[in-house]
């Protein structure tokens, strides 16, 4: 059964860089034909898609975050990662990783999701 | 960017009620729309994709309809386990956006 688990610091200072890793188990990123996504959810708000990456490194980003976000994939560790630069308090959120289903050449829905990790931006 | 607006934001209902949640897109997304259920402290879980296709294992009391810009999620007979927050998500092209959510609580 496919499972995802986020990891990384829970507290980041303003203007610094947020870095998170998602470890995939139960399937291989390299052998999987789907994309892998990061999604965040500020407290009390709806989710926001951040970006998605394929096993060959191909990426799609949310235009509103593109200038500060980079995704990486490490197929040897079955992991993919997120960095967000120049963070502010507005980046405080629950960060999820998920499989981004990819069928017929288009990105679809997200399933399954990891349990999420809370990242707080504060000095 | 395609915006999704859900209504109502909060819905109070009782076990056994039939409830409907609406999701309106700012431009056509054809039928490229999914619905999720989220319970407190948990990640969202997909219920429906392609506007009306039920995900495997999801009870048949859930149904989705619509196309273009107007969509609905219906729960035919509300069960205690259904009190949660529901989100729609569009996936038209190579981006994704979510609605702001509808919280379904006990009347």
Coordinates of N, CA and C in Angstrom, one line a residue:
Chain A
X1 N 0.8 -1.2 0.0 CA 0.0 0.0 0.0 C 0.9 1.2 0.0
X2 N 0.6 2.2 -0.9 CA 1.4 3.4 -1.0 C 1.2 4.3 0.2
X3 N 2.3 4.7 0.8 CA 2.3 5.6 1.9 C 3.3 6.7 1.7
X4 N 3.0 7.9 2.2 CA 3.9 9.0 2.1 C 4.1 9.6 3.5
X5 N 5.3 10.1 3.8 CA 5.6 10.7 5.1 C 6.5 11.9 4.9
X6 N 6.0 13.1 5.4 CA 6.7 14.3 5.3 C 7.7 14.4 6.5
X7 N 8.8 15.1 6.3 CA 9.8 15.3 7.4 C 10.5 16.6 7.2
X8 N 10.9 17.3 8.3 CA 11.6 18.5 8.2 C 11.4 19.4 9.4
X9 N 12.1 20.5 9.5 CA 11.9 21.4 10.7 C 10.5 21.9 10.8
X10 N 10.1 22.1 12.0 CA 8.8 22.6 12.3 C 8.8 24.1 12.5
X11 N 9.9 24.7 12.6 CA 10.0 26.1 12.9 C 11.1 26.7 11.9
X12 N 10.7 27.8 11.2 CA 11.7 28.5 10.3 C 11.6 30.0 10.6
X13 N 12.7 30.6 10.6 CA 12.7 32.1 10.8 C 12.4 32.8 9.5
X14 N 11.7 34.0 9.7 CA 11.4 34.8 8.5 C 12.7 35.1 7.7
X15 N 12.5 35.1 6.4 CA 13.6 35.4 5.4 C 14.4 34.2 5.1
X16 N 14.3 33.1 5.9 CA 15.1 31.9 5.7 C 14.4 31.0 4.7
X17 N 15.1 29.8 4.5 CA 14.6 28.8 3.6 C 13.9 27.6 4.3
X18 N 12.8 27.3 3.8 CA 12.0 26.1 4.3 C 12.4 24.9 3.5
X19 N 12.8 23.8 4.1 CA 13.1 22.6 3.4 C 12.4 21.4 4.0
X20 N 11.7 20.7 3.1 CA 10.9 19.5 3.6 C 11.2 18.3 2.6
X21 N 11.1 17.1 3.2 CA 11.3 15.9 2.4 C 10.1 15.0 2.5
X22 N 9.8 14.3 1.5 CA 8.7 13.3 1.5 C 9.3 11.9 1.1
X23 N 9.1 11.0 2.0 CA 9.6 9.6 1.8 C 8.4 8.7 1.4
X24 N 8.6 8.1 0.2 CA 7.5 7.2 -0.3 C 7.8 5.8 0.0
X25 N 6.8 5.1 0.5 CA 7.0 3.6 0.7 C 5.8 2.9 0.1
X26 N 6.0 1.6 -0.2 CA 5.0 0.8 -0.8 C 5.0 0.9 -2.3
X27 N 5.8 1.7 -2.9 CA 5.9 1.8 -4.4 C 7.2 2.5 -4.7
X28 N 7.6 2.4 -6.0 CA 8.8 3.1 -6.4 C 8.5 4.4 -7.2
X29 N 9.1 5.5 -6.8 CA 9.0 6.7 -7.5 C 9.5 6.5 -9.0
X30 N 10.6 5.8 -9.1 CA 11.2 5.6 -10.4 C 10.3 4.8 -11.4
X31 N 9.6 3.8 -10.8 CA 8.7 3.0 -11.6 C 7.3 3.4 -11.8
X32 N 7.0 4.6 -11.1 CA 5.6 5.0 -11.1 C 5.4 6.0 -12.2
X33 N 4.2 6.0 -12.8 CA 3.9 6.9 -13.9 C 3.2 8.1 -13.5
X34 N 3.1 8.4 -12.2 CA 2.4 9.6 -11.7 C 3.4 10.6 -11.3
X35 N 2.9 11.8 -11.0 CA 3.7 12.9 -10.5 C 3.6 12.9 -9.0
X36 N 4.5 13.7 -8.3 CA 4.6 13.7 -6.8 C 4.5 15.2 -6.4
X37 N 3.6 15.5 -5.5 CA 3.2 16.9 -5.3 C 3.4 17.3 -3.8
X38 N 3.5 18.6 -3.7 CA 3.5 19.3 -2.4 C 2.2 20.2 -2.4
X39 N 1.5 20.2 -1.3 CA 0.3 21.0 -1.1 C 0.4 21.5 0.4
X40 N 0.0 22.8 0.6 CA 0.0 23.3 1.9 C -1.4 23.8 2.3
X41 N -1.6 23.9 3.6 CA -2.9 24.3 4.1 C -2.7 25.2 5.3
X42 N -2.9 26.5 5.1 CA -2.8 27.4 6.2 C -3.9 27.1 7.2
X43 N -3.7 27.4 8.5 CA -4.7 27.1 9.5 C -6.0 27.7 9.2
X44 N -7.1 26.8 9.2 CA -8.4 27.3 8.9 C -8.8 27.6 7.5
X45 N -7.9 27.3 6.6 CA -8.1 27.6 5.2 C -8.1 26.4 4.3
X46 N -8.4 26.6 3.0 CA -8.4 25.5 2.1 C -6.9 25.1 1.6
X47 N -6.8 23.9 1.0 CA -5.4 23.6 0.5 C -5.0 24.4 -0.6
X48 N -3.7 24.5 -0.8 CA -3.1 25.3 -1.9 C -2.0 24.4 -2.5
X49 N -2.1 24.1 -3.8 CA -1.1 23.3 -4.5 C 0.1 24.1 -4.7
X50 N 1.3 23.5 -4.4 CA 2.6 24.2 -4.5 C 3.3 23.8 -5.8
X51 N 3.3 22.6 -6.1 CA 4.0 22.1 -7.3 C 4.1 20.6 -7.3
X52 N 4.5 20.1 -8.5 CA 4.6 18.6 -8.7 C 5.8 18.3 -9.5
X53 N 6.3 17.1 -9.3 CA 7.6 16.6 -9.9 C 7.4 15.2 -10.4
X54 N 8.0 14.9 -11.6 CA 8.0 13.5 -12.1 C 9.4 12.9 -11.7
X55 N 9.4 11.6 -12.0 CA 10.7 10.9 -11.6 C 11.9 11.3 -12.4
X56 N 11.7 11.9 -13.5 CA 12.8 12.4 -14.4 C 13.2 13.9 -14.0
X57 N 12.5 14.4 -13.0 CA 12.8 15.8 -12.6 C 11.9 16.9 -13.3
X58 N 11.0 16.5 -14.2 CA 10.1 17.4 -14.8 C 9.2 18.0 -13.8
X59 N 9.0 19.3 -13.8 CA 8.2 20.0 -12.7 C 7.1 20.9 -13.3
X60 N 6.1 21.0 -12.5 CA 5.0 22.1 -12.7 C 4.9 22.8 -11.4
X61 N 4.7 24.1 -11.4 CA 4.6 24.9 -10.2 C 3.4 25.8 -10.2
X62 N 2.9 26.1 -9.0 CA 1.8 27.1 -8.9 C 2.5 28.4 -9.3
X63 N 1.9 29.1 -10.3 CA 2.5 30.4 -10.7 C 2.7 31.4 -9.6
X64 N 1.8 31.4 -8.6 CA 1.9 32.4 -7.5 C 3.1 32.1 -6.6
X65 N 3.7 30.9 -6.6 CA 4.8 30.5 -5.7 C 6.1 30.2 -6.5
X66 N 6.0 30.2 -7.8 CA 7.0 29.7 -8.6 C 8.4 30.3 -8.4
X67 N 8.4 31.6 -8.1 CA 9.7 32.3 -7.9 C 10.4 31.9 -6.7
X68 N 9.7 31.3 -5.7 CA 10.4 31.0 -4.4 C 10.5 29.5 -4.2
X69 N 9.9 28.7 -5.1 CA 9.8 27.2 -4.8 C 10.7 26.4 -5.8
X70 N 11.3 25.4 -5.2 CA 12.0 24.4 -6.0 C 11.7 23.0 -5.5
X71 N 11.4 22.1 -6.5 CA 11.2 20.7 -6.1 C 12.4 19.9 -6.6
X72 N 12.7 18.8 -5.9 CA 13.8 17.9 -6.3 C 13.3 16.5 -6.1
X73 N 13.8 15.5 -6.8 CA 13.5 14.1 -6.6 C 14.8 13.3 -6.5
X74 N 14.8 12.4 -5.6 CA 15.9 11.5 -5.4 C 15.4 10.0 -5.5
X75 N 15.4 9.5 -6.7 CA 14.8 8.2 -6.9 C 15.6 7.1 -6.2
X76 N 16.9 7.3 -5.9 CA 17.7 6.2 -5.2 C 17.2 6.1 -3.7
X77 N 16.7 7.2 -3.2 CA 16.2 7.2 -1.8 C 14.6 7.1 -1.8
X78 N 14.0 7.1 -2.9 CA 12.5 7.1 -3.0 C 12.0 8.3 -2.3
X79 N 12.6 9.4 -2.5 CA 12.2 10.7 -1.8 C 12.0 11.8 -2.8
X80 N 11.2 12.8 -2.5 CA 11.2 14.1 -3.2 C 11.1 15.2 -2.2
X81 N 11.6 16.4 -2.6 CA 11.8 17.4 -1.6 C 11.3 18.8 -2.1
X82 N 11.1 19.7 -1.2 CA 10.6 21.0 -1.4 C 11.5 22.0 -0.7
X83 N 11.8 23.1 -1.4 CA 12.4 24.3 -0.7 C 11.6 25.5 -1.1
X84 N 11.4 26.3 -0.1 CA 10.7 27.6 -0.3 C 11.7 28.7 0.3
X85 N 12.1 29.6 -0.5 CA 13.0 30.6 0.0 C 12.3 31.9 0.5
X86 N 13.0 32.7 1.2 CA 12.5 34.0 1.7 C 11.1 33.9 2.4
X87 N 11.0 33.0 3.3 CA 9.7 32.7 3.9 C 9.2 33.9 4.8
X88 N 7.9 34.0 4.9 CA 7.3 35.0 5.8 C 6.2 34.3 6.6
X89 N 5.6 35.0 7.5 CA 4.6 34.4 8.3 C 3.4 33.8 7.5
X90 N 3.3 34.3 6.3 CA 2.2 33.8 5.4 C 2.5 32.4 4.9
X91 N 3.7 32.0 5.1 CA 4.1 30.6 4.7 C 3.8 29.6 5.8
X92 N 3.3 30.0 6.9 CA 3.0 29.1 8.0 C 1.8 28.3 7.6
X93 N 1.9 27.0 7.6 CA 0.9 26.1 7.1 C 1.2 24.6 7.5
X94 N 0.2 23.8 7.3 CA 0.4 22.3 7.3 C 0.8 22.0 5.9
X95 N 2.0 21.3 5.8 CA 2.5 21.0 4.5 C 2.3 19.5 4.2
X96 N 1.7 19.1 3.1 CA 1.4 17.8 2.7 C 2.2 17.4 1.5
X97 N 2.6 16.1 1.4 CA 3.0 15.6 0.1 C 2.0 14.6 -0.3
X98 N 1.9 14.4 -1.6 CA 0.8 13.5 -2.2 C 1.3 13.0 -3.5
X99 N 0.6 11.9 -3.9 CA 0.8 11.5 -5.3 C -0.2 12.3 -6.2
X100 N 0.3 12.8 -7.3 CA -0.5 13.6 -8.2 C -0.8 12.7 -9.4
X101 N -2.0 12.2 -9.4 CA -2.3 11.2 -10.5 C -2.1 11.9 -11.9
X102 N -1.6 11.1 -12.8 CA -1.2 11.6 -14.1 C -1.7 10.6 -15.1
X103 N -2.8 11.0 -15.8 CA -3.4 10.1 -16.8 C -3.6 10.8 -18.1
X104 N -3.3 10.2 -19.2 CA -3.6 10.7 -20.5 C -2.8 12.0 -20.8
X105 N -1.7 12.2 -20.1 CA -0.9 13.4 -20.3 C -1.3 14.6 -19.5
X106 N -2.2 14.5 -18.6 CA -2.6 15.6 -17.8 C -2.5 15.3 -16.3
X107 N -2.3 16.3 -15.5 CA -2.3 16.1 -14.0 C -3.7 16.1 -13.5
X108 N -4.0 15.2 -12.6 CA -5.4 15.1 -12.1 C -5.5 15.4 -10.6
X109 N -6.1 14.4 -9.9 CA -6.3 14.7 -8.5 C -5.2 14.1 -7.6
X110 N -5.3 14.3 -6.3 CA -4.2 13.9 -5.4 C -4.7 12.8 -4.5
X111 N -3.9 11.7 -4.6 CA -4.3 10.5 -3.8 C -3.1 9.5 -3.9
X112 N -2.6 9.0 -2.7 CA -3.0 9.4 -1.4 C -2.1 10.6 -0.9
X113 N -2.4 11.1 0.3 CA -1.7 12.2 0.9 C -0.9 11.6 2.1
X114 N 0.2 12.3 2.4 CA 0.9 12.0 3.7 C 0.1 12.6 4.8
X115 N 0.4 12.4 6.1 CA -0.3 12.9 7.2 C -0.1 14.4 7.4
X116 N 0.9 15.0 6.8 CA 1.2 16.4 6.9 C 2.2 16.8 8.0
X117 N 2.9 17.9 7.9 CA 3.8 18.4 8.9 C 3.6 19.9 9.0
X118 N 3.4 20.4 10.2 CA 3.2 21.8 10.5 C 4.5 22.6 10.4
X119 N 4.5 23.6 9.6 CA 5.7 24.5 9.6 C 5.3 25.9 10.0
X120 N 5.9 26.4 11.0 CA 5.6 27.7 11.6 C 6.8 28.6 11.2
X121 N 6.4 29.8 10.7 CA 7.4 30.8 10.4 C 7.3 31.9 11.5
X122 N 8.4 31.9 12.3 CA 8.4 32.9 13.4 C 9.8 33.1 13.8
X123 N 10.1 34.3 14.3 CA 11.4 34.6 14.8 C 11.6 34.2 16.3
Chain B
X1 N -5.5 32.1 -13.5 CA -5.8 31.1 -12.4 C -7.3 30.9 -12.3
X2 N -7.7 29.6 -12.3 CA -9.1 29.3 -12.1 C -9.4 29.3 -10.6
X3 N -10.5 30.1 -10.3 CA -10.9 30.1 -8.9 C -12.1 29.3 -8.7
X4 N -12.2 28.6 -7.5 CA -13.3 27.8 -7.2 C -14.0 28.4 -5.9
X5 N -15.3 28.6 -6.0 CA -16.1 29.1 -4.9 C -17.1 28.1 -4.5
X6 N -17.0 27.7 -3.2 CA -18.0 26.7 -2.6 C -19.1 27.4 -1.9
X7 N -20.3 26.8 -1.9 CA -21.4 27.3 -1.1 C -22.2 26.1 -0.6
X8 N -22.7 26.2 0.7 CA -22.4 27.3 1.6 C -21.0 27.0 2.2
X9 N -20.6 28.0 3.1 CA -19.3 27.8 3.8 C -19.5 26.8 5.0
X10 N -20.6 26.9 5.6 CA -21.0 26.0 6.7 C -22.4 25.5 6.4
X11 N -22.6 24.3 6.8 CA -23.9 23.6 6.6 C -24.2 22.8 7.8
X12 N -25.3 23.1 8.4 CA -25.8 22.3 9.6 C -26.8 21.3 9.2
X13 N -26.7 20.1 9.5 CA -27.6 19.0 9.1 C -27.7 17.9 10.2
X14 N -28.7 17.1 10.0 CA -28.9 15.9 10.9 C -28.7 14.6 10.2
X15 N -28.4 13.6 11.0 CA -28.3 12.2 10.4 C -29.5 11.9 9.7
X16 N -29.3 11.4 8.5 CA -30.4 11.0 7.6 C -30.8 12.0 6.6
X17 N -30.3 13.3 6.8 CA -30.6 14.3 5.8 C -29.9 14.1 4.5
X18 N -30.5 14.7 3.5 CA -29.9 14.8 2.1 C -29.3 16.1 2.1
X19 N -28.0 16.2 1.8 CA -27.3 17.5 1.7 C -26.6 17.7 0.4
X20 N -26.5 18.9 0.0 CA -25.9 19.2 -1.3 C -24.9 20.4 -1.1
X21 N -23.7 20.3 -1.6 CA -22.7 21.3 -1.6 C -22.4 21.7 -3.0
X22 N -22.3 23.0 -3.2 CA -22.0 23.5 -4.6 C -20.6 24.0 -4.7
X23 N -20.1 23.9 -5.9 CA -18.7 24.4 -6.3 C -18.8 25.1 -7.6
X24 N -18.5 26.3 -7.7 CA -18.5 27.1 -9.0 C -17.1 27.5 -9.4
X25 N -16.8 27.2 -10.7 CA -15.5 27.6 -11.2 C -15.6 28.9 -12.0
X26 N -14.5 29.7 -11.9 CA -14.5 31.0 -12.6 C -14.4 30.9 -14.1
X27 N -14.0 29.7 -14.6 CA -14.1 29.4 -16.0 C -14.3 27.9 -16.2
X28 N -14.6 27.5 -17.4 CA -15.0 26.1 -17.6 C -13.8 25.2 -17.3
X29 N -14.0 24.1 -16.5 CA -13.1 23.0 -16.3 C -13.5 21.7 -16.8
X30 N -14.5 21.8 -17.7 CA -15.1 20.6 -18.3 C -15.6 19.7 -17.2
X31 N -15.1 18.5 -17.0 CA -15.5 17.6 -15.9 C -14.3 17.3 -15.0
X32 N -13.2 18.2 -15.2 CA -12.0 17.9 -14.4 C -12.1 18.5 -13.0
X33 N -12.9 17.8 -12.2 CA -13.1 18.3 -10.8 C -13.2 17.1 -9.9
X34 N -12.6 17.2 -8.7 CA -12.6 16.2 -7.7 C -13.2 16.8 -6.4
X35 N -13.7 15.9 -5.6 CA -14.2 16.3 -4.2 C -13.4 15.5 -3.2
X36 N -13.1 16.2 -2.1 CA -12.4 15.6 -1.0 C -13.2 15.8 0.3
X37 N -12.9 14.9 1.3 CA -13.4 15.0 2.6 C -12.2 15.1 3.5
X38 N -12.3 16.0 4.5 CA -11.2 16.2 5.5 C -11.8 16.2 6.9
X39 N -11.2 15.4 7.7 CA -11.6 15.4 9.1 C -10.5 16.0 9.9
X40 N -10.9 16.6 11.1 CA -9.9 17.3 11.9 C -8.6 16.5 12.2
X41 N -7.5 17.1 11.9 CA -6.2 16.5 12.1 C -5.8 15.5 11.1
X42 N -6.5 15.4 10.0 CA -6.2 14.4 9.0 C -6.1 15.0 7.6
X43 N -5.4 14.3 6.7 CA -5.3 14.8 5.4 C -6.6 14.6 4.6
X44 N -6.8 15.5 3.6 CA -8.0 15.2 2.7 C -7.9 13.9 2.1
X45 N -9.1 13.3 1.8 CA -9.3 12.0 1.2 C -10.2 12.2 0.0
X46 N -9.8 11.7 -1.2 CA -10.6 11.9 -2.4 C -11.8 11.0 -2.3
X47 N -13.0 11.6 -2.7 CA -14.2 10.9 -2.7 C -14.7 10.7 -4.2
X48 N -14.5 11.7 -5.0 CA -15.0 11.7 -6.4 C -14.0 12.4 -7.3
X49 N -13.8 11.8 -8.5 CA -13.0 12.5 -9.5 C -13.7 12.5 -10.8
X50 N -13.3 13.3 -11.7 CA -13.9 13.5 -13.0 C -15.4 13.9 -12.8
X51 N -15.6 14.7 -11.8 CA -16.9 15.3 -11.5 C -17.9 14.3 -10.9
X52 N -17.9 13.0 -11.4 CA -19.0 12.1 -10.9 C -18.5 10.7 -10.7
X53 N -17.2 10.4 -10.8 CA -16.8 9.0 -10.6 C -16.4 8.8 -9.2
X54 N -17.0 7.8 -8.6 CA -16.8 7.5 -7.2 C -15.5 6.8 -7.0
X55 N -14.6 7.2 -6.1 CA -13.4 6.5 -5.8 C -13.7 5.2 -5.2
X56 N -12.9 4.2 -5.4 CA -13.1 2.9 -4.9 C -13.1 2.9 -3.4
X57 N -14.2 2.3 -2.8 CA -14.3 2.2 -1.4 C -15.2 3.3 -0.8
X58 N -15.5 4.3 -1.6 CA -16.3 5.4 -1.0 C -17.8 5.0 -1.1
X59 N -18.5 5.2 0.0 CA -19.9 4.7 0.1 C -20.8 5.4 -1.0
X60 N -21.8 4.6 -1.5 CA -22.6 5.1 -2.6 C -23.5 6.2 -2.3
X61 N -23.6 6.5 -1.0 CA -24.5 7.7 -0.6 C -23.9 9.0 -1.1
X62 N -22.6 9.0 -1.5 CA -21.9 10.2 -2.1 C -22.1 10.1 -3.6
X63 N -22.4 11.3 -4.1 CA -22.5 11.4 -5.6 C -22.1 12.8 -6.0
X64 N -21.6 12.9 -7.2 CA -21.2 14.2 -7.8 C -21.8 14.4 -9.1
X65 N -22.0 15.6 -9.5 CA -22.6 16.0 -10.8 C -22.1 17.3 -11.2
X66 N -22.3 17.6 -12.5 CA -22.0 18.9 -13.0 C -20.9 18.8 -14.1
X67 N -20.8 20.0 -14.8 CA -19.7 20.1 -15.8 C -19.6 21.6 -16.1
X68 N -18.5 22.0 -16.8 CA -18.3 23.4 -17.1 C -17.9 24.2 -15.9
X69 N -18.8 24.9 -15.3 CA -18.5 25.8 -14.2 C -19.3 25.5 -12.9
X70 N -20.3 24.6 -13.0 CA -21.2 24.4 -11.9 C -21.2 22.9 -11.5
X71 N -20.9 22.6 -10.3 CA -20.8 21.2 -9.8 C -21.4 21.1 -8.4
X72 N -21.9 19.9 -8.1 CA -22.5 19.6 -6.8 C -22.0 18.3 -6.3
X73 N -21.8 18.3 -5.0 CA -21.6 17.0 -4.2 C -22.8 16.8 -3.4
X74 N -23.4 15.6 -3.5 CA -24.6 15.2 -2.7 C -24.3 14.0 -1.8
X75 N -24.8 14.1 -0.6 CA -24.8 13.0 0.3 C -26.3 12.6 0.5
X76 N -26.7 11.4 0.1 CA -28.1 11.1 0.0 C -28.7 10.9 1.4
X77 N -28.0 10.4 2.3 CA -28.5 10.1 3.7 C -27.4 10.2 4.6
X78 N -27.3 11.4 5.3 CA -26.1 11.7 6.1 C -25.9 10.7 7.2
X79 N -24.7 10.3 7.3 CA -24.3 9.3 8.4 C -23.4 10.1 9.4
X80 N -23.3 9.6 10.7 CA -22.4 10.2 11.7 C -21.0 10.5 11.2
X81 N -20.5 9.5 10.4 CA -19.1 9.6 10.0 C -18.9 10.7 8.9
X82 N -20.0 11.3 8.4 CA -19.9 12.3 7.3 C -19.6 13.7 7.7
X83 N -19.7 14.0 9.0 CA -19.5 15.3 9.5 C -18.1 15.7 9.4
X84 N -17.7 16.6 8.5 CA -16.4 16.9 8.1 C -16.4 18.1 7.3
X85 N -15.2 18.5 6.7 CA -15.1 19.6 5.8 C -14.9 19.0 4.4
X86 N -15.5 19.6 3.4 CA -15.5 19.1 2.0 C -14.9 20.2 1.1
X87 N -14.0 19.7 0.2 CA -13.3 20.6 -0.7 C -13.5 20.1 -2.1
X88 N -13.7 21.1 -3.1 CA -13.6 20.7 -4.5 C -12.2 21.1 -5.0
X89 N -11.7 20.5 -6.0 CA -10.4 20.8 -6.6 C -10.6 20.6 -8.1
X90 N -10.1 21.6 -8.9 CA -10.1 21.5 -10.3 C -8.7 21.1 -10.8
X91 N -8.7 20.4 -11.9 CA -7.4 20.0 -12.5 C -7.4 20.1 -14.0
X92 N -7.8 21.3 -14.4 CA -7.9 21.6 -15.9 C -6.5 22.1 -16.3
X93 N -5.8 21.2 -17.1 CA -4.5 21.6 -17.6 C -3.4 21.2 -16.6
X94 N -2.4 22.0 -16.5 CA -1.2 21.6 -15.6 C -1.1 22.4 -14.4
X95 N -2.3 22.7 -13.8 CA -2.4 23.4 -12.5 C -3.5 22.8 -11.7
X96 N -3.6 23.2 -10.4 CA -4.7 22.7 -9.6 C -5.0 23.8 -8.6
X97 N -6.3 24.0 -8.3 CA -6.8 24.9 -7.3 C -7.9 24.2 -6.5
X98 N -8.0 24.6 -5.3 CA -9.1 24.1 -4.4 C -10.1 25.2 -4.0
X99 N -11.3 24.7 -3.7 CA -12.2 25.6 -3.1 C -11.9 25.9 -1.7
X100 N -12.6 26.9 -1.1 CA -12.3 27.3 0.3 C -12.9 26.4 1.4
X101 N -13.7 25.4 0.9 CA -14.2 24.4 1.8 C -15.6 24.7 2.3
X102 N -16.3 23.6 2.6 CA -17.7 23.6 3.2 C -17.6 22.8 4.5
X103 N -17.9 23.4 5.6 CA -17.9 22.6 6.9 C -19.3 22.1 7.1
X104 N -19.4 20.8 7.3 CA -20.7 20.1 7.5 C -20.7 19.7 9.0
X105 N -21.6 20.4 9.7 CA -21.7 20.1 11.2 C -23.1 19.7 11.6
X106 N -23.1 19.2 12.8 CA -24.4 18.6 13.4 C -25.3 19.8 13.8
X107 N -26.6 19.6 13.3 CA -27.6 20.6 13.6 C -28.0 20.5 15.1

